């Protein structure tokens, strides 16, 4: 018991030091990436501090497992470098027994981080997005950055050369609107301004002295259109930019929900997919029936003028009937394609929610995995310095993070199950850690 307390005590200092260091590095990276968006926008220091504090939640989520790995490497490395581990092992206590208190603590930490990820993290993410929305309502230019294309805003990408954050005036504006899959509209304007509608559901851009370029994507042979204007107004959806009204009832994204909430949403989406499957089967049957009614599948139909003789009228009537049948087939085919597209969209949402559900457990579980790696690795390296420990920790954390991100991307595209995508890093590194542990024992 005394030995277990001594081993745990040797972890406290390295863990706190590593945790503070990792938090500082992630915080510095966050500030560096967002400094251009925050500074020069007329925001108060208090608002900036609030935004940073809300983003501390996801930083803590990543910092804890990494700090566990650094602390375990340092603690067991120090014990090995001073030959304390050798003396303990000579007393008949194996490395596996020495790891028991650390593993138990990592299990407790896993439980606490799961609670944190389901209660604190979603609320912090939600408050961060709501705050950004509140800022954007008073400063619409917050979502734009001079000289860079914006993210997808209501099915469009926006490039603005100059922005006045005080007056919301814009200069040299380029808007690529691809919200309509059949037509591409490109808007250019020398100047304009940006704002939101009263219900905050749409972004309104008033453009001056510009042009509209239109191209039919489905049928490129159609004429390219170019229209000049003195004044023109564009309305884009603000969905996805946190521009809903603040409050308890405001919309929450997948990273702003607990696992239980996402499970309920996922089950609802799966029920919709099953309903779509029934509709798809029905639409396919209707399409087959319409195809069976067509007498000549390869017949080329052409409309002819009305003739005066009865034979010509009969041919026109036959052509009209066949054209009607083909129109029905096209309509049924379009309905079927719409059902297929909706089903794919729903399945994509299911995968996205499942990824976030499993992530809330797989990242905290890394605390246990990193103990399995850190203890035997520290024993083998026999050096407990922060530099060595940080180097090894960074290597394994990069491997872990690359596997996690890669699994998430593959799962989002439907190439890998979300369960495997989110747990593969823990499984592979966990097996490697067990191998090191038994090898060292």
mmCIF file of N, CA and C in Angstrom, residues 188-319:
data_model
loop_
_atom_site.group_PDB
_atom_site.id
_atom_site.type_symbol
_atom_site.label_atom_id
_atom_site.label_comp_id
_atom_site.label_asym_id
_atom_site.label_seq_id
_atom_site.Cartn_x
_atom_site.Cartn_y
_atom_site.Cartn_z
ATOM 1 N N UNK A 188 -20.351 39.847 -59.012
ATOM 2 C CA UNK A 188 -19.216 40.724 -58.701
ATOM 3 C C UNK A 188 -19.762 42.132 -58.472
ATOM 4 N N UNK A 189 -19.149 42.856 -57.552
ATOM 5 C CA UNK A 189 -19.600 44.218 -57.267
ATOM 6 C C UNK A 189 -18.433 45.036 -56.740
ATOM 7 N N UNK A 190 -18.449 46.320 -57.050
ATOM 8 C CA UNK A 190 -17.390 47.203 -56.565
ATOM 9 C C UNK A 190 -17.558 47.517 -55.082
ATOM 10 N N UNK A 191 -18.805 47.568 -54.623
ATOM 11 C CA UNK A 191 -19.042 47.881 -53.207
ATOM 12 C C UNK A 191 -20.366 47.275 -52.760
ATOM 13 N N UNK A 192 -20.611 47.353 -51.455
ATOM 14 C CA UNK A 192 -21.852 46.823 -50.906
ATOM 15 C C UNK A 192 -21.810 46.808 -49.392
ATOM 16 N N UNK A 193 -22.832 46.216 -48.792
ATOM 17 C CA UNK A 193 -22.856 46.052 -47.339
ATOM 18 C C UNK A 193 -23.533 44.729 -46.999
ATOM 19 N N UNK A 194 -23.422 44.327 -45.746
ATOM 20 C CA UNK A 194 -23.945 43.029 -45.310
ATOM 21 C C UNK A 194 -24.708 43.194 -44.004
ATOM 22 N N UNK A 195 -25.767 42.406 -43.842
ATOM 23 C CA UNK A 195 -26.559 42.442 -42.615
ATOM 24 C C UNK A 195 -27.417 41.196 -42.517
ATOM 25 N N UNK A 196 -28.271 41.150 -41.504
ATOM 26 C CA UNK A 196 -29.145 40.001 -41.294
ATOM 27 C C UNK A 196 -30.598 40.441 -41.309
ATOM 28 N N UNK A 197 -31.473 39.517 -41.684
ATOM 29 C CA UNK A 197 -32.903 39.787 -41.599
ATOM 30 C C UNK A 197 -33.321 39.796 -40.125
ATOM 31 N N UNK A 198 -34.513 40.315 -39.860
ATOM 32 C CA UNK A 198 -34.966 40.454 -38.469
ATOM 33 C C UNK A 198 -35.048 39.116 -37.745
ATOM 34 N N UNK A 199 -35.410 38.044 -38.485
ATOM 35 C CA UNK A 199 -35.523 36.730 -37.839
ATOM 36 C C UNK A 199 -34.195 35.983 -37.783
ATOM 37 N N UNK A 200 -33.124 36.605 -38.312
ATOM 38 C CA UNK A 200 -31.763 36.050 -38.278
ATOM 39 C C UNK A 200 -31.599 34.777 -39.104
ATOM 40 N N UNK A 201 -32.586 34.454 -39.943
ATOM 41 C CA UNK A 201 -32.507 33.235 -40.745
ATOM 42 C C UNK A 201 -31.738 33.430 -42.043
ATOM 43 N N UNK A 202 -31.542 34.695 -42.426
ATOM 44 C CA UNK A 202 -30.888 34.962 -43.707
ATOM 45 C C UNK A 202 -29.880 36.095 -43.601
ATOM 46 N N UNK A 203 -28.867 36.004 -44.456
ATOM 47 C CA UNK A 203 -27.890 37.074 -44.615
ATOM 48 C C UNK A 203 -28.294 37.884 -45.842
ATOM 49 N N UNK A 204 -28.308 39.196 -45.719
ATOM 50 C CA UNK A 204 -28.681 40.072 -46.828
ATOM 51 C C UNK A 204 -27.460 40.879 -47.251
ATOM 52 N N UNK A 205 -27.145 40.825 -48.550
ATOM 53 C CA UNK A 205 -26.035 41.605 -49.093
ATOM 54 C C UNK A 205 -26.579 42.559 -50.151
ATOM 55 N N UNK A 206 -26.366 43.847 -49.952
ATOM 56 C CA UNK A 206 -26.755 44.867 -50.920
ATOM 57 C C UNK A 206 -25.533 45.233 -51.749
ATOM 58 N N UNK A 207 -25.583 44.918 -53.039
ATOM 59 C CA UNK A 207 -24.440 45.122 -53.931
ATOM 60 C C UNK A 207 -24.667 46.341 -54.814
ATOM 61 N N UNK A 208 -23.573 47.009 -55.169
ATOM 62 C CA UNK A 208 -23.646 48.196 -56.024
ATOM 63 C C UNK A 208 -22.593 48.105 -57.123
ATOM 64 N N UNK A 209 -23.018 48.524 -58.342
ATOM 65 C CA UNK A 209 -22.118 48.591 -59.504
ATOM 66 C C UNK A 209 -21.413 47.253 -59.750
ATOM 67 N N UNK A 210 -22.179 46.298 -60.244
ATOM 68 C CA UNK A 210 -21.594 44.980 -60.459
ATOM 69 C C UNK A 210 -22.193 44.237 -61.630
ATOM 70 N N UNK A 211 -21.876 42.950 -61.694
ATOM 71 C CA UNK A 211 -22.341 42.092 -62.786
ATOM 72 C C UNK A 211 -22.792 40.741 -62.240
ATOM 73 N N UNK A 212 -23.708 40.092 -62.985
ATOM 74 C CA UNK A 212 -24.135 38.725 -62.684
ATOM 75 C C UNK A 212 -23.757 37.849 -63.869
ATOM 76 N N UNK A 213 -23.005 36.800 -63.611
ATOM 77 C CA UNK A 213 -22.614 35.842 -64.649
ATOM 78 C C UNK A 213 -23.322 34.525 -64.352
ATOM 79 N N UNK A 214 -24.026 33.996 -65.350
ATOM 80 C CA UNK A 214 -24.821 32.780 -65.132
ATOM 81 C C UNK A 214 -24.469 31.716 -66.163
ATOM 82 N N UNK A 215 -24.242 30.486 -65.673
ATOM 83 C CA UNK A 215 -23.900 29.357 -66.540
ATOM 84 C C UNK A 215 -24.747 28.157 -66.147
ATOM 85 N N UNK A 216 -25.360 27.517 -67.146
ATOM 86 C CA UNK A 216 -26.147 26.307 -66.911
ATOM 87 C C UNK A 216 -25.202 25.111 -66.854
ATOM 88 N N UNK A 217 -25.108 24.483 -65.682
ATOM 89 C CA UNK A 217 -24.179 23.365 -65.486
ATOM 90 C C UNK A 217 -24.697 22.095 -66.142
ATOM 91 N N UNK A 218 -26.009 21.868 -66.075
ATOM 92 C CA UNK A 218 -26.605 20.657 -66.641
ATOM 93 C C UNK A 218 -26.528 20.671 -68.161
ATOM 94 N N UNK A 219 -26.777 21.840 -68.732
ATOM 95 C CA UNK A 219 -26.765 21.966 -70.193
ATOM 96 C C UNK A 219 -25.858 23.121 -70.597
ATOM 97 N N UNK A 220 -24.540 22.886 -70.688
ATOM 98 C CA UNK A 220 -23.588 23.960 -70.998
ATOM 99 C C UNK A 220 -23.808 24.606 -72.360
ATOM 100 N N UNK A 221 -24.569 23.926 -73.238
ATOM 101 C CA UNK A 221 -24.801 24.478 -74.579
ATOM 102 C C UNK A 221 -25.700 25.713 -74.532
ATOM 103 N N UNK A 222 -26.451 25.862 -73.434
ATOM 104 C CA UNK A 222 -27.277 27.057 -73.305
ATOM 105 C C UNK A 222 -26.399 28.300 -73.204
ATOM 106 N N UNK A 223 -26.957 29.418 -73.629
ATOM 107 C CA UNK A 223 -26.176 30.648 -73.698
ATOM 108 C C UNK A 223 -25.693 31.109 -72.325
ATOM 109 N N UNK A 224 -24.449 31.551 -72.289
ATOM 110 C CA UNK A 224 -23.867 32.163 -71.087
ATOM 111 C C UNK A 224 -24.483 33.546 -70.919
ATOM 112 N N UNK A 225 -24.961 33.847 -69.724
ATOM 113 C CA UNK A 225 -25.651 35.111 -69.490
ATOM 114 C C UNK A 225 -24.802 36.050 -68.640
ATOM 115 N N UNK A 226 -24.852 37.318 -69.002
ATOM 116 C CA UNK A 226 -24.125 38.343 -68.250
ATOM 117 C C UNK A 226 -25.022 39.570 -68.129
ATOM 118 N N UNK A 227 -25.259 39.981 -66.885
ATOM 119 C CA UNK A 227 -26.150 41.115 -66.626
ATOM 120 C C UNK A 227 -25.428 42.129 -65.745
ATOM 121 N N UNK A 228 -25.473 43.396 -66.134
ATOM 122 C CA UNK A 228 -24.885 44.464 -65.319
ATOM 123 C C UNK A 228 -25.983 45.113 -64.470
ATOM 124 N N UNK A 229 -25.600 45.590 -63.299
ATOM 125 C CA UNK A 229 -26.584 46.233 -62.426
ATOM 126 C C UNK A 229 -25.939 47.390 -61.666
ATOM 127 N N UNK A 230 -26.778 48.342 -61.277
ATOM 128 C CA UNK A 230 -26.338 49.432 -60.406
ATOM 129 C C UNK A 230 -26.535 49.055 -58.940
ATOM 130 N N UNK A 231 -27.688 48.393 -58.670
ATOM 131 C CA UNK A 231 -27.973 47.912 -57.319
ATOM 132 C C UNK A 231 -28.623 46.535 -57.408
ATOM 133 N N UNK A 232 -28.223 45.660 -56.490
ATOM 134 C CA UNK A 232 -28.788 44.307 -56.480
ATOM 135 C C UNK A 232 -28.713 43.754 -55.059
ATOM 136 N N UNK A 233 -29.751 43.042 -54.653
ATOM 137 C CA UNK A 233 -29.794 42.459 -53.302
ATOM 138 C C UNK A 233 -29.760 40.932 -53.393
ATOM 139 N N UNK A 234 -28.899 40.322 -52.560
ATOM 140 C CA UNK A 234 -28.793 38.864 -52.492
ATOM 141 C C UNK A 234 -29.166 38.421 -51.083
ATOM 142 N N UNK A 235 -29.958 37.363 -51.000
ATOM 143 C CA UNK A 235 -30.337 36.790 -49.704
ATOM 144 C C UNK A 235 -29.799 35.372 -49.610
ATOM 145 N N UNK A 236 -29.019 35.095 -48.568
ATOM 146 C CA UNK A 236 -28.422 33.774 -48.356
ATOM 147 C C UNK A 236 -28.835 33.245 -46.991
ATOM 148 N N UNK A 237 -28.967 31.942 -46.894
ATOM 149 C CA UNK A 237 -29.323 31.330 -45.611
ATOM 150 C C UNK A 237 -28.159 31.449 -44.633
ATOM 151 N N UNK A 238 -28.465 31.773 -43.376
ATOM 152 C CA UNK A 238 -27.428 31.880 -42.341
ATOM 153 C C UNK A 238 -27.312 30.607 -41.522
ATOM 154 N N UNK A 239 -27.973 29.528 -41.963
ATOM 155 C CA UNK A 239 -27.963 28.269 -41.211
ATOM 156 C C UNK A 239 -26.540 27.746 -41.066
ATOM 157 N N UNK A 240 -26.201 27.285 -39.871
ATOM 158 C CA UNK A 240 -24.888 26.709 -39.618
ATOM 159 C C UNK A 240 -23.874 27.701 -39.094
ATOM 160 N N UNK A 241 -24.280 28.976 -38.912
ATOM 161 C CA UNK A 241 -23.332 29.978 -38.439
ATOM 162 C C UNK A 241 -23.702 30.534 -37.079
ATOM 163 N N UNK A 242 -24.514 29.788 -36.332
ATOM 164 C CA UNK A 242 -24.826 30.181 -34.959
ATOM 165 C C UNK A 242 -25.628 31.451 -34.881
ATOM 166 N N UNK A 243 -26.460 31.739 -35.917
ATOM 167 C CA UNK A 243 -27.182 33.000 -35.943
ATOM 168 C C UNK A 243 -28.627 32.863 -35.471
ATOM 169 N N UNK A 244 -28.904 31.776 -34.757
ATOM 170 C CA UNK A 244 -30.222 31.646 -34.157
ATOM 171 C C UNK A 244 -30.273 32.495 -32.886
ATOM 172 N N UNK A 245 -31.491 32.745 -32.442
ATOM 173 C CA UNK A 245 -31.647 33.531 -31.219
ATOM 174 C C UNK A 245 -31.001 32.810 -30.043
ATOM 175 N N UNK A 246 -30.344 33.555 -29.183
ATOM 176 C CA UNK A 246 -29.732 32.975 -27.993
ATOM 177 C C UNK A 246 -30.820 32.481 -27.057
ATOM 178 N N UNK A 247 -30.478 31.462 -26.279
ATOM 179 C CA UNK A 247 -31.436 30.949 -25.306
ATOM 180 C C UNK A 247 -31.392 29.446 -25.230
ATOM 181 N N UNK A 248 -32.161 28.908 -24.287
ATOM 182 C CA UNK A 248 -32.160 27.470 -24.047
ATOM 183 C C UNK A 248 -32.700 26.691 -25.237
ATOM 184 N N UNK A 249 -33.641 27.282 -25.975
ATOM 185 C CA UNK A 249 -34.277 26.549 -27.061
ATOM 186 C C UNK A 249 -33.571 26.671 -28.392
ATOM 187 N N UNK A 250 -32.413 27.320 -28.450
ATOM 188 C CA UNK A 250 -31.729 27.514 -29.717
ATOM 189 C C UNK A 250 -31.147 26.203 -30.231
ATOM 190 N N UNK A 251 -30.905 26.190 -31.525
ATOM 191 C CA UNK A 251 -30.421 24.978 -32.200
ATOM 192 C C UNK A 251 -29.073 24.534 -31.634
ATOM 193 N N UNK A 252 -28.873 23.207 -31.575
ATOM 194 C CA UNK A 252 -27.609 22.636 -31.122
ATOM 195 C C UNK A 252 -27.075 21.688 -32.181
ATOM 196 N N UNK A 253 -25.785 21.854 -32.510
ATOM 197 C CA UNK A 253 -25.133 20.957 -33.447
ATOM 198 C C UNK A 253 -24.697 19.676 -32.765
ATOM 199 N N UNK A 254 -24.090 18.762 -33.539
ATOM 200 C CA UNK A 254 -23.719 17.461 -32.982
ATOM 201 C C UNK A 254 -22.660 17.562 -31.887
ATOM 202 N N UNK A 255 -21.830 18.597 -31.919
ATOM 203 C CA UNK A 255 -20.802 18.757 -30.892
ATOM 204 C C UNK A 255 -21.299 19.553 -29.686
ATOM 205 N N UNK A 256 -22.582 19.866 -29.703
ATOM 206 C CA UNK A 256 -23.185 20.615 -28.599
ATOM 207 C C UNK A 256 -24.220 19.774 -27.864
ATOM 208 N N UNK A 257 -24.144 18.454 -28.070
ATOM 209 C CA UNK A 257 -25.111 17.545 -27.463
ATOM 210 C C UNK A 257 -24.410 16.445 -26.683
ATOM 211 N N UNK A 258 -25.091 15.907 -25.694
ATOM 212 C CA UNK A 258 -24.569 14.758 -24.954
ATOM 213 C C UNK A 258 -24.760 13.496 -25.783
ATOM 214 N N UNK A 259 -24.101 12.421 -25.377
ATOM 215 C CA UNK A 259 -24.218 11.155 -26.108
ATOM 216 C C UNK A 259 -25.661 10.655 -26.105
ATOM 217 N N UNK A 260 -26.347 10.771 -24.963
ATOM 218 C CA UNK A 260 -27.738 10.306 -24.873
ATOM 219 C C UNK A 260 -28.647 11.061 -25.838
ATOM 220 N N UNK A 261 -28.449 12.373 -25.936
ATOM 221 C CA UNK A 261 -29.264 13.179 -26.854
ATOM 222 C C UNK A 261 -29.013 12.776 -28.301
ATOM 223 N N UNK A 262 -27.741 12.539 -28.626
ATOM 224 C CA UNK A 262 -27.406 12.151 -30.000
ATOM 225 C C UNK A 262 -27.911 10.753 -30.338
ATOM 226 N N UNK A 263 -27.943 9.867 -29.355
ATOM 227 C CA UNK A 263 -28.494 8.520 -29.582
ATOM 228 C C UNK A 263 -29.971 8.622 -29.961
ATOM 229 N N UNK A 264 -30.712 9.492 -29.280
ATOM 230 C CA UNK A 264 -32.138 9.683 -29.592
ATOM 231 C C UNK A 264 -32.316 10.222 -31.007
ATOM 232 N N UNK A 265 -31.487 11.203 -31.371
ATOM 233 C CA UNK A 265 -31.567 11.779 -32.719
ATOM 234 C C UNK A 265 -31.188 10.739 -33.763
ATOM 235 N N UNK A 266 -30.143 9.969 -33.472
ATOM 236 C CA UNK A 266 -29.702 8.925 -34.411
ATOM 237 C C UNK A 266 -30.808 7.905 -34.646
ATOM 238 N N UNK A 267 -31.466 7.467 -33.574
ATOM 239 C CA UNK A 267 -32.549 6.485 -33.702
ATOM 240 C C UNK A 267 -33.694 7.043 -34.543
ATOM 241 N N UNK A 268 -33.971 8.337 -34.368
ATOM 242 C CA UNK A 268 -35.018 8.981 -35.162
ATOM 243 C C UNK A 268 -34.641 9.012 -36.643
ATOM 244 N N UNK A 269 -33.371 9.304 -36.922
ATOM 245 C CA UNK A 269 -32.892 9.335 -38.310
ATOM 246 C C UNK A 269 -32.936 7.943 -38.940
ATOM 247 N N UNK A 270 -32.569 6.927 -38.160
ATOM 248 C CA UNK A 270 -32.611 5.547 -38.666
ATOM 249 C C UNK A 270 -34.047 5.153 -39.009
ATOM 250 N N UNK A 271 -35.005 5.585 -38.183
ATOM 251 C CA UNK A 271 -36.423 5.314 -38.465
ATOM 252 C C UNK A 271 -36.839 5.974 -39.780
ATOM 253 N N UNK A 272 -36.326 7.190 -40.024
ATOM 254 C CA UNK A 272 -36.627 7.874 -41.282
ATOM 255 C C UNK A 272 -36.010 7.143 -42.470
ATOM 256 N N UNK A 273 -34.794 6.613 -42.272
ATOM 257 C CA UNK A 273 -34.130 5.851 -43.340
ATOM 258 C C UNK A 273 -34.939 4.601 -43.678
ATOM 259 N N UNK A 274 -35.432 3.917 -42.653
ATOM 260 C CA UNK A 274 -36.256 2.721 -42.880
ATOM 261 C C UNK A 274 -37.536 3.073 -43.630
ATOM 262 N N UNK A 275 -38.114 4.225 -43.289
ATOM 263 C CA UNK A 275 -39.310 4.690 -43.987
ATOM 264 C C UNK A 275 -38.987 4.998 -45.444
ATOM 265 N N UNK A 276 -37.814 5.611 -45.670
ATOM 266 C CA UNK A 276 -37.361 5.908 -47.032
ATOM 267 C C UNK A 276 -37.154 4.634 -47.841
ATOM 268 N N UNK A 277 -36.677 3.576 -47.184
ATOM 269 C CA UNK A 277 -36.457 2.300 -47.875
ATOM 270 C C UNK A 277 -37.776 1.755 -48.414
ATOM 271 N N UNK A 278 -38.834 1.881 -47.601
ATOM 272 C CA UNK A 278 -40.160 1.455 -48.053
ATOM 273 C C UNK A 278 -40.640 2.277 -49.235
ATOM 274 N N UNK A 279 -40.421 3.599 -49.160
ATOM 275 C CA UNK A 279 -40.818 4.479 -50.260
ATOM 276 C C UNK A 279 -40.016 4.180 -51.524
ATOM 277 N N UNK A 280 -38.727 3.852 -51.347
ATOM 278 C CA UNK A 280 -37.874 3.532 -52.494
ATOM 279 C C UNK A 280 -38.360 2.268 -53.193
ATOM 280 N N UNK A 281 -38.734 1.272 -52.399
ATOM 281 C CA UNK A 281 -39.252 0.020 -52.963
ATOM 282 C C UNK A 281 -40.537 0.273 -53.742
ATOM 283 N N UNK A 282 -41.406 1.114 -53.175
ATOM 284 C CA UNK A 282 -42.667 1.448 -53.836
ATOM 285 C C UNK A 282 -42.423 2.228 -55.122
ATOM 286 N N UNK A 283 -41.482 3.197 -55.063
ATOM 287 C CA UNK A 283 -41.169 4.009 -56.245
ATOM 288 C C UNK A 283 -40.558 3.159 -57.351
ATOM 289 N N UNK A 284 -39.724 2.189 -56.978
ATOM 290 C CA UNK A 284 -39.107 1.300 -57.966
ATOM 291 C C UNK A 284 -40.165 0.447 -58.654
ATOM 292 N N UNK A 285 -41.146 -0.035 -57.888
ATOM 293 C CA UNK A 285 -42.233 -0.842 -58.462
ATOM 294 C C UNK A 285 -43.070 -0.010 -59.426
ATOM 295 N N UNK A 286 -43.373 1.232 -59.030
ATOM 296 C CA UNK A 286 -44.153 2.114 -59.894
ATOM 297 C C UNK A 286 -43.397 2.431 -61.174
ATOM 298 N N UNK A 287 -42.080 2.621 -61.061
ATOM 299 C CA UNK A 287 -41.261 2.896 -62.240
ATOM 300 C C UNK A 287 -41.274 1.705 -63.193
ATOM 301 N N UNK A 288 -41.173 0.495 -62.637
ATOM 302 C CA UNK A 288 -41.191 -0.717 -63.465
ATOM 303 C C UNK A 288 -42.526 -0.858 -64.195
ATOM 304 N N UNK A 289 -43.633 -0.531 -63.527
ATOM 305 C CA UNK A 289 -44.957 -0.608 -64.148
ATOM 306 C C UNK A 289 -45.089 0.393 -65.295
ATOM 307 N N UNK A 290 -44.574 1.609 -65.086
ATOM 308 C CA UNK A 290 -44.636 2.625 -66.140
ATOM 309 C C UNK A 290 -43.795 2.216 -67.341
ATOM 310 N N UNK A 291 -42.622 1.617 -67.085
ATOM 311 C CA UNK A 291 -41.766 1.158 -68.181
ATOM 312 C C UNK A 291 -42.447 0.052 -68.980
ATOM 313 N N UNK A 292 -43.184 -0.805 -68.281
ATOM 314 C CA UNK A 292 -43.864 -1.919 -68.956
ATOM 315 C C UNK A 292 -44.965 -1.428 -69.895
ATOM 316 N N UNK A 293 -45.488 -0.227 -69.651
ATOM 317 C CA UNK A 293 -46.561 0.306 -70.491
ATOM 318 C C UNK A 293 -46.058 0.841 -71.825
ATOM 319 N N UNK A 294 -44.749 1.120 -71.927
ATOM 320 C CA UNK A 294 -44.200 1.689 -73.154
ATOM 321 C C UNK A 294 -44.052 0.580 -74.194
ATOM 322 N N UNK A 295 -44.682 0.706 -75.379
ATOM 323 C CA UNK A 295 -44.641 -0.382 -76.365
ATOM 324 C C UNK A 295 -43.284 -0.569 -77.024
ATOM 325 N N UNK A 296 -42.604 0.509 -77.273
ATOM 326 C CA UNK A 296 -41.299 0.403 -77.937
ATOM 327 C C UNK A 296 -40.294 1.224 -77.147
ATOM 328 N N UNK A 297 -39.419 0.520 -76.430
ATOM 329 C CA UNK A 297 -38.476 1.203 -75.532
ATOM 330 C C UNK A 297 -37.522 2.122 -76.292
ATOM 331 N N UNK A 298 -37.127 1.697 -77.498
ATOM 332 C CA UNK A 298 -36.094 2.437 -78.240
ATOM 333 C C UNK A 298 -36.685 3.388 -79.267
ATOM 334 N N UNK A 299 -38.005 3.591 -79.201
ATOM 335 C CA UNK A 299 -38.658 4.454 -80.166
ATOM 336 C C UNK A 299 -38.269 5.909 -79.933
ATOM 337 N N UNK A 300 -37.886 6.595 -81.007
ATOM 338 C CA UNK A 300 -37.573 8.013 -80.922
ATOM 339 C C UNK A 300 -38.842 8.796 -81.199
ATOM 340 N N UNK A 301 -39.257 9.585 -80.283
ATOM 341 C CA UNK A 301 -40.542 10.297 -80.394
ATOM 342 C C UNK A 301 -40.306 11.705 -80.922
ATOM 343 N N UNK A 302 -41.078 12.086 -81.922
ATOM 344 C CA UNK A 302 -41.016 13.444 -82.422
ATOM 345 C C UNK A 302 -42.442 13.953 -82.593
ATOM 346 N N UNK A 303 -42.661 15.172 -82.212
ATOM 347 C CA UNK A 303 -43.989 15.757 -82.388
ATOM 348 C C UNK A 303 -44.125 16.222 -83.851
ATOM 349 N N UNK A 304 -45.250 15.904 -84.451
ATOM 350 C CA UNK A 304 -45.501 16.309 -85.837
ATOM 351 C C UNK A 304 -46.681 17.254 -85.875
ATOM 352 N N UNK A 305 -46.784 18.013 -86.938
ATOM 353 C CA UNK A 305 -47.913 18.918 -87.087
ATOM 354 C C UNK A 305 -49.206 18.162 -87.354
ATOM 355 N N UNK A 306 -50.326 18.778 -87.061
ATOM 356 C CA UNK A 306 -51.635 18.148 -87.265
ATOM 357 C C UNK A 306 -51.923 18.053 -88.764
ATOM 358 N N UNK A 307 -52.259 16.837 -89.245
ATOM 359 C CA UNK A 307 -52.592 16.633 -90.663
ATOM 360 C C UNK A 307 -54.103 16.587 -90.827
ATOM 361 N N UNK A 308 -54.513 16.753 -92.033
ATOM 362 C CA UNK A 308 -55.953 16.805 -92.288
ATOM 363 C C UNK A 308 -56.581 15.432 -92.407
ATOM 364 N N UNK A 309 -55.760 14.424 -92.713
ATOM 365 C CA UNK A 309 -56.342 13.093 -92.887
ATOM 366 C C UNK A 309 -56.424 12.354 -91.558
ATOM 367 N N UNK A 310 -57.311 11.379 -91.479
ATOM 368 C CA UNK A 310 -57.557 10.641 -90.237
ATOM 369 C C UNK A 310 -56.363 9.810 -89.822
ATOM 370 N N UNK A 311 -55.565 9.333 -90.789
ATOM 371 C CA UNK A 311 -54.385 8.544 -90.456
ATOM 372 C C UNK A 311 -53.369 9.400 -89.707
ATOM 373 N N UNK A 312 -53.184 10.633 -90.193
ATOM 374 C CA UNK A 312 -52.257 11.542 -89.518
ATOM 375 C C UNK A 312 -52.722 11.860 -88.113
ATOM 376 N N UNK A 313 -54.034 12.049 -87.917
ATOM 377 C CA UNK A 313 -54.562 12.313 -86.582
ATOM 378 C C UNK A 313 -54.341 11.127 -85.646
ATOM 379 N N UNK A 314 -54.486 9.915 -86.181
ATOM 380 C CA UNK A 314 -54.267 8.710 -85.371
ATOM 381 C C UNK A 314 -52.817 8.602 -84.933
ATOM 382 N N UNK A 315 -51.894 8.927 -85.871
ATOM 383 C CA UNK A 315 -50.468 8.883 -85.531
ATOM 384 C C UNK A 315 -50.133 9.921 -84.467
ATOM 385 N N UNK A 316 -50.705 11.112 -84.612
ATOM 386 C CA UNK A 316 -50.472 12.159 -83.611
ATOM 387 C C UNK A 316 -50.965 11.725 -82.238
ATOM 388 N N UNK A 317 -52.132 11.076 -82.203
ATOM 389 C CA UNK A 317 -52.691 10.594 -80.937
ATOM 390 C C UNK A 317 -51.798 9.532 -80.311
ATOM 391 N N UNK A 318 -51.274 8.622 -81.155
ATOM 392 C CA UNK A 318 -50.372 7.569 -80.662
ATOM 393 C C UNK A 318 -49.096 8.179 -80.098
ATOM 394 N N UNK A 319 -48.544 9.140 -80.858
ATOM 395 C CA UNK A 319 -47.330 9.825 -80.382
ATOM 396 C C UNK A 319 -47.585 10.526 -79.053
#
